[in-house]
Amino acid sequence: MIEDGTGLFTIGELARATGLSVRTIRYWSDEGALPPVGRSAGGYRLYDAASVARLELVRTLRELGLGLSDVHRVLTGETTVAQVAAAHVKALDAQIRSLRVTRAVLSTVARRGSTAEEMTLMNKLARLSAAERRRIVEDFMTEIFEGIDTADPDIRSRLRFAAAELPEDPTPEQVDAWVELAELIQDPDFRALMRQMIEFNAADRGPDVPPGTSLWFMSRLVQLAGQALRRGIAPEAPEAEDVLREVLGDADRAAVLERLSAAANERVARYRELSAVVNGVACPSAHREEFAWVVAALRVRAGR
């Protein structure tokens, strides 16, 4: 406090009282957040006890990350601390989401040993807007189902769910999975594989077959193959034919083999795994051993 009996402070005295630098206080004062209450005979800015309290509020708001424009609006009564805090929380949430995306991209780059070009693509995919992500999914669904009206509608519903959208507040693992999933569903070879699966399904369905029958067939096939594995029946053993006949009947073994080879493809299994991560659900079993047994049993008999 200056020794003139006025009870006022210079900037230097405010700095000593608050621990802030003279430069910071002068800047805040210049920006209107801490206007002086007067001037000394020498032209120096002077502040009173209320200025000290105001300075502490400015410091607190600045430490919480508020810009000087928001600080000024609070101090002038244009808005309340609560309103500014709520808006700042939203801004911080957006920043946190952005940081999670950045972390996920960098983690993927480090794990894959990606090139600069691959990193650029991953970053672009991860930061797509919700509308852009939906467009990628819709393009994928359109290409694999276009013109095929007899495919099991239950498969269409499941694939649409599997081609998941990134949640609003994703984990790094979900961002990582979405990047890989987006790359996968835009790959022409993968789209051709999925299209082939849908064509096979449509060709096998009659006009009166109820929805969900295709999935029941696959579930039954996996169940019987699992039982055969547990019983120790080899794919080439005569008993394997009984297992196949129970679910396939007299269907052409070579045709069924072609269809199952597509369904059991490793990229299709990876698609399901990535979708589960993005959707935040338990990863479904790929039943690799069961499908491998069925494929091996069919190969033994396909040429007969």
Coordinates of C-alpha atoms in Angstrom, one line a residue:
M1 CA 0.0 0.0 0.0
I2 CA 1.4 3.4 -0.9
E3 CA 2.2 5.6 2.0
D4 CA 0.0 8.6 1.2
G5 CA -2.9 7.7 3.4
T6 CA -5.2 6.8 0.5
G7 CA -5.1 3.0 1.1
L8 CA -4.4 2.4 -2.6
F9 CA -1.9 0.0 -4.3
T10 CA 0.5 0.3 -7.2
I11 CA 0.9 -2.5 -9.6
G12 CA 4.2 -3.4 -7.9
E13 CA 2.4 -3.6 -4.5
L14 CA -0.4 -5.8 -6.0
A15 CA 2.2 -8.1 -7.4
R16 CA 3.9 -8.5 -4.1
A17 CA 0.6 -9.1 -2.3
T18 CA -0.7 -11.7 -4.8
G19 CA 2.4 -13.4 -6.1
L20 CA 1.5 -12.5 -9.7
S21 CA 4.0 -10.8 -12.0
V22 CA 3.8 -7.0 -12.7
R23 CA 3.7 -7.9 -16.4
T24 CA 0.6 -10.1 -15.9
I25 CA -1.3 -7.6 -13.8
R26 CA -0.5 -4.8 -16.3
Y27 CA -1.7 -7.0 -19.2
W28 CA -5.0 -7.8 -17.5
S29 CA -5.4 -4.2 -16.6
D30 CA -4.8 -3.1 -20.2
E31 CA -7.4 -5.7 -21.4
G32 CA -10.0 -4.2 -19.1
A33 CA -10.2 -7.1 -16.6
L34 CA -8.7 -5.0 -13.8
P35 CA -9.3 -1.3 -14.4
P36 CA -7.4 1.1 -12.1
V37 CA -9.4 3.2 -9.7
G38 CA -7.1 6.2 -10.2
R39 CA -3.7 7.5 -11.0
S40 CA -0.8 8.7 -8.8
A41 CA 0.7 12.2 -9.2
G42 CA 3.4 10.5 -11.4
G43 CA 0.8 8.9 -13.6
Y44 CA 1.0 5.3 -12.2
R45 CA -2.1 3.2 -12.0
L46 CA -3.6 2.7 -8.5
Y47 CA -5.9 0.0 -7.2
D48 CA -8.0 -0.4 -4.0
A49 CA -8.9 -3.3 -1.8
A50 CA -11.8 -4.3 -4.1
S51 CA -9.2 -4.5 -6.9
V52 CA -7.3 -7.1 -4.9
A53 CA -10.4 -9.3 -4.6
R54 CA -11.2 -8.7 -8.3
L55 CA -7.6 -9.7 -9.2
E56 CA -8.0 -13.0 -7.2
L57 CA -11.2 -13.8 -9.1
V58 CA -9.5 -13.0 -12.5
R59 CA -6.6 -15.3 -11.5
T60 CA -9.0 -18.1 -10.5
L61 CA -11.0 -17.9 -13.8
R62 CA -7.8 -17.7 -15.8
E63 CA -6.3 -20.8 -14.0
L64 CA -9.5 -22.6 -14.9
G65 CA -8.8 -21.9 -18.6
L66 CA -11.3 -19.1 -19.3
G67 CA -10.3 -16.5 -21.9
L68 CA -10.1 -12.8 -20.9
S69 CA -13.2 -12.1 -22.9
D70 CA -15.2 -14.5 -20.8
V71 CA -13.6 -13.1 -17.6
H72 CA -14.6 -9.6 -18.6
R73 CA -18.2 -10.7 -19.3
V74 CA -18.3 -12.2 -15.8
L75 CA -16.9 -9.1 -14.1
T76 CA -19.2 -6.7 -15.9
G77 CA -22.3 -8.9 -15.1
E78 CA -23.0 -9.8 -18.7
T79 CA -23.0 -13.5 -17.6
T80 CA -22.6 -15.5 -14.4
V81 CA -19.7 -17.7 -13.3
A82 CA -22.0 -20.7 -13.5
Q83 CA -23.0 -20.0 -17.1
V84 CA -19.4 -19.5 -18.2
A85 CA -18.4 -22.6 -16.3
A86 CA -21.1 -24.7 -18.1
A87 CA -19.9 -23.4 -21.5
H88 CA -16.3 -24.1 -20.6
V89 CA -17.2 -27.7 -19.6
K90 CA -18.6 -28.3 -23.1
A91 CA -15.4 -26.8 -24.6
L92 CA -13.3 -29.0 -22.4
D93 CA -15.3 -32.1 -23.3
A94 CA -14.7 -31.3 -27.0
Q95 CA -11.0 -30.9 -26.3
I96 CA -10.9 -34.1 -24.4
R97 CA -12.6 -36.0 -27.3
S98 CA -10.1 -34.5 -29.7
L99 CA -7.2 -35.5 -27.5
R100 CA -8.6 -39.1 -27.3
V101 CA -8.7 -39.2 -31.1
T102 CA -5.2 -37.9 -31.3
R103 CA -4.0 -40.4 -28.8
A104 CA -5.7 -43.3 -30.6
V105 CA -4.2 -42.3 -33.9
L106 CA -0.7 -42.0 -32.5
S107 CA -1.1 -45.3 -30.7
T108 CA -2.1 -47.0 -33.9
V109 CA 0.7 -45.4 -35.8
A110 CA 3.2 -46.6 -33.2
R111 CA 1.8 -50.1 -33.1
R112 CA 1.6 -50.6 -36.9
G113 CA 4.8 -48.7 -37.7
S114 CA 2.8 -46.7 -40.1
T115 CA 4.2 -44.4 -42.8
A116 CA 3.4 -40.6 -42.9
E117 CA 0.8 -41.3 -45.6
E118 CA -0.9 -44.0 -43.5
M119 CA -0.9 -41.7 -40.5
T120 CA -2.5 -38.9 -42.5
L121 CA -5.3 -41.3 -43.7
M122 CA -5.9 -42.6 -40.1
N123 CA -6.1 -39.1 -38.7
K124 CA -8.6 -38.1 -41.4
L125 CA -10.8 -41.1 -40.8
A126 CA -10.7 -40.7 -37.0
R127 CA -11.8 -37.0 -37.3
L128 CA -14.6 -37.5 -39.7
S129 CA -17.9 -35.9 -38.6
A130 CA -20.8 -38.1 -37.6
A131 CA -22.5 -37.3 -41.0
E132 CA -19.4 -38.3 -42.9
R133 CA -19.1 -41.5 -40.9
R134 CA -22.7 -42.4 -41.7
R135 CA -22.1 -41.8 -45.4
I136 CA -19.3 -44.3 -45.4
V137 CA -21.6 -46.9 -43.7
E138 CA -24.5 -46.1 -46.1
D139 CA -22.2 -46.5 -49.1
F140 CA -21.0 -49.8 -47.8
M141 CA -24.5 -51.1 -47.2
T142 CA -25.8 -49.8 -50.6
E143 CA -23.0 -51.5 -52.5
I144 CA -23.3 -54.9 -50.9
F145 CA -27.2 -55.0 -51.0
E146 CA -28.1 -53.0 -54.1
G147 CA -30.4 -54.9 -56.4
I148 CA -30.7 -57.9 -54.1
D149 CA -34.2 -58.0 -52.7
T150 CA -34.4 -61.6 -51.6
A151 CA -31.6 -61.6 -49.0
D152 CA -32.5 -62.4 -45.5
P153 CA -33.6 -59.0 -44.0
D154 CA -32.3 -60.1 -40.6
I155 CA -28.8 -60.1 -42.1
R156 CA -29.2 -56.6 -43.4
S157 CA -30.2 -55.4 -39.9
R158 CA -27.3 -57.1 -38.3
L159 CA -24.8 -55.8 -40.8
R160 CA -26.1 -52.3 -40.4
F161 CA -25.6 -52.6 -36.6
A162 CA -22.2 -54.1 -37.1
A163 CA -21.1 -51.2 -39.4
A164 CA -21.2 -49.1 -36.3
E165 CA -20.9 -45.3 -35.9
L166 CA -18.3 -44.0 -33.5
P167 CA -19.9 -42.9 -30.2
E168 CA -20.0 -39.3 -29.3
D169 CA -17.5 -39.8 -26.4
P170 CA -15.4 -42.8 -27.7
T171 CA -12.6 -44.5 -25.9
P172 CA -9.2 -44.7 -27.5
E173 CA -9.8 -48.3 -28.3
Q174 CA -13.1 -47.5 -30.0
V175 CA -11.4 -44.8 -32.1
D176 CA -8.7 -47.3 -33.1
A177 CA -11.3 -49.9 -34.0
W178 CA -13.3 -47.4 -36.0
V179 CA -10.3 -46.4 -38.1
E180 CA -9.6 -50.0 -39.0
L181 CA -13.3 -50.7 -39.6
A182 CA -13.6 -47.7 -41.9
E183 CA -10.6 -48.8 -43.9
L184 CA -12.0 -52.3 -44.1
I185 CA -15.5 -51.4 -45.3
Q186 CA -14.1 -49.0 -48.0
D187 CA -11.8 -51.7 -49.4
P188 CA -13.1 -52.9 -52.8
D189 CA -12.0 -56.5 -52.2
F190 CA -13.8 -56.7 -48.8
R191 CA -16.9 -55.2 -50.3
A192 CA -16.8 -57.8 -53.1
L193 CA -16.5 -60.6 -50.5
M194 CA -19.5 -59.3 -48.6
R195 CA -21.5 -58.8 -51.7
Q196 CA -20.8 -62.4 -52.7
M197 CA -22.0 -63.6 -49.3
I198 CA -25.3 -61.7 -49.8
E199 CA -25.7 -63.1 -53.3
F200 CA -25.2 -66.6 -51.9
N201 CA -27.8 -66.0 -49.2
A202 CA -30.3 -64.5 -51.7
A203 CA -29.9 -67.5 -54.1
D204 CA -30.5 -70.0 -51.3
R205 CA -33.7 -68.4 -50.0
G206 CA -37.1 -69.3 -51.3
P207 CA -40.0 -66.8 -51.4
D208 CA -41.6 -68.1 -48.2
V209 CA -38.5 -68.5 -46.1
P210 CA -39.0 -66.5 -42.9
P211 CA -36.4 -63.9 -41.7
G212 CA -33.7 -65.3 -39.5
T213 CA -33.6 -68.7 -41.2
S214 CA -30.1 -68.1 -42.5
L215 CA -28.7 -67.3 -39.1
W216 CA -30.5 -70.3 -37.6
F217 CA -28.8 -72.5 -40.3
M218 CA -25.3 -71.1 -39.4
S219 CA -26.0 -71.6 -35.7
R220 CA -27.1 -75.2 -36.2
L221 CA -24.0 -75.9 -38.4
V222 CA -21.7 -74.5 -35.7
Q223 CA -23.5 -76.5 -33.0
L224 CA -23.2 -79.8 -34.9
A225 CA -19.5 -79.1 -35.8
G226 CA -18.7 -78.4 -32.2
Q227 CA -20.3 -81.7 -31.1
A228 CA -18.3 -83.5 -33.8
L229 CA -15.1 -81.9 -32.5
R230 CA -15.8 -82.8 -28.9
R231 CA -16.5 -86.4 -30.0
G232 CA -13.2 -86.5 -31.9
I233 CA -14.7 -87.1 -35.3
A234 CA -12.2 -86.2 -38.0
P235 CA -13.4 -84.3 -41.1
E236 CA -12.5 -87.2 -43.3
A237 CA -14.1 -89.9 -41.2
P238 CA -17.3 -91.6 -42.5
E239 CA -19.2 -90.3 -39.4
A240 CA -18.6 -86.7 -40.6
E241 CA -21.0 -87.3 -43.5
D242 CA -23.8 -88.0 -41.0
V243 CA -23.1 -84.6 -39.4
L244 CA -23.2 -82.8 -42.7
R245 CA -26.3 -84.6 -43.8
E246 CA -28.2 -83.6 -40.7
V247 CA -28.0 -79.9 -41.5
L248 CA -27.3 -79.9 -45.3
G249 CA -29.4 -82.8 -46.4
D250 CA -28.6 -83.6 -50.1
A251 CA -27.4 -80.1 -51.0
D252 CA -24.5 -79.9 -53.4
R253 CA -21.3 -80.0 -51.2
A254 CA -19.2 -78.0 -53.6
A255 CA -21.7 -75.1 -53.6
V256 CA -22.0 -75.1 -49.8
L257 CA -18.2 -75.2 -49.5
E258 CA -18.0 -72.0 -51.7
R259 CA -20.5 -70.2 -49.5
L260 CA -19.0 -71.2 -46.2
S261 CA -15.5 -70.3 -47.4
A262 CA -16.7 -66.8 -47.8
A263 CA -18.5 -66.7 -44.5
A264 CA -15.6 -68.1 -42.6
N265 CA -13.1 -65.6 -44.2
E266 CA -10.7 -64.1 -41.7
R267 CA -11.5 -60.5 -42.8
V268 CA -15.2 -61.2 -42.1
A269 CA -14.3 -62.4 -38.6
R270 CA -12.2 -59.3 -38.1
Y271 CA -15.1 -57.1 -39.3
R272 CA -17.3 -58.6 -36.5
E273 CA -14.5 -58.1 -33.9
L274 CA -14.0 -54.5 -34.8
S275 CA -17.7 -53.8 -34.8
A276 CA -18.1 -55.2 -31.3
V277 CA -15.4 -52.9 -30.0
V278 CA -16.9 -49.8 -31.7
N279 CA -20.4 -50.8 -30.4
G280 CA -19.0 -51.4 -26.9
V281 CA -20.4 -55.0 -26.7
A282 CA -18.8 -58.4 -26.1
C283 CA -17.0 -59.7 -29.1
P284 CA -18.9 -62.6 -30.7
S285 CA -17.2 -65.9 -31.2
A286 CA -15.9 -66.4 -34.7
H287 CA -16.2 -70.2 -34.3
R288 CA -13.0 -70.6 -36.2
E289 CA -12.5 -74.2 -35.2
E290 CA -16.1 -75.2 -36.0
F291 CA -16.1 -73.6 -39.4
A292 CA -12.6 -75.0 -40.2
W293 CA -14.0 -78.5 -39.4
V294 CA -17.0 -78.0 -41.7
V295 CA -14.9 -76.6 -44.5
A296 CA -12.4 -79.5 -44.2
A297 CA -15.3 -82.1 -44.2
L298 CA -16.8 -80.5 -47.2
R299 CA -13.5 -80.4 -49.1
V300 CA -13.1 -84.1 -48.6
R301 CA -16.5 -84.7 -50.2
A302 CA -16.8 -81.8 -52.7
G303 CA -15.2 -83.7 -55.5
R304 CA -17.2 -86.9 -55.1

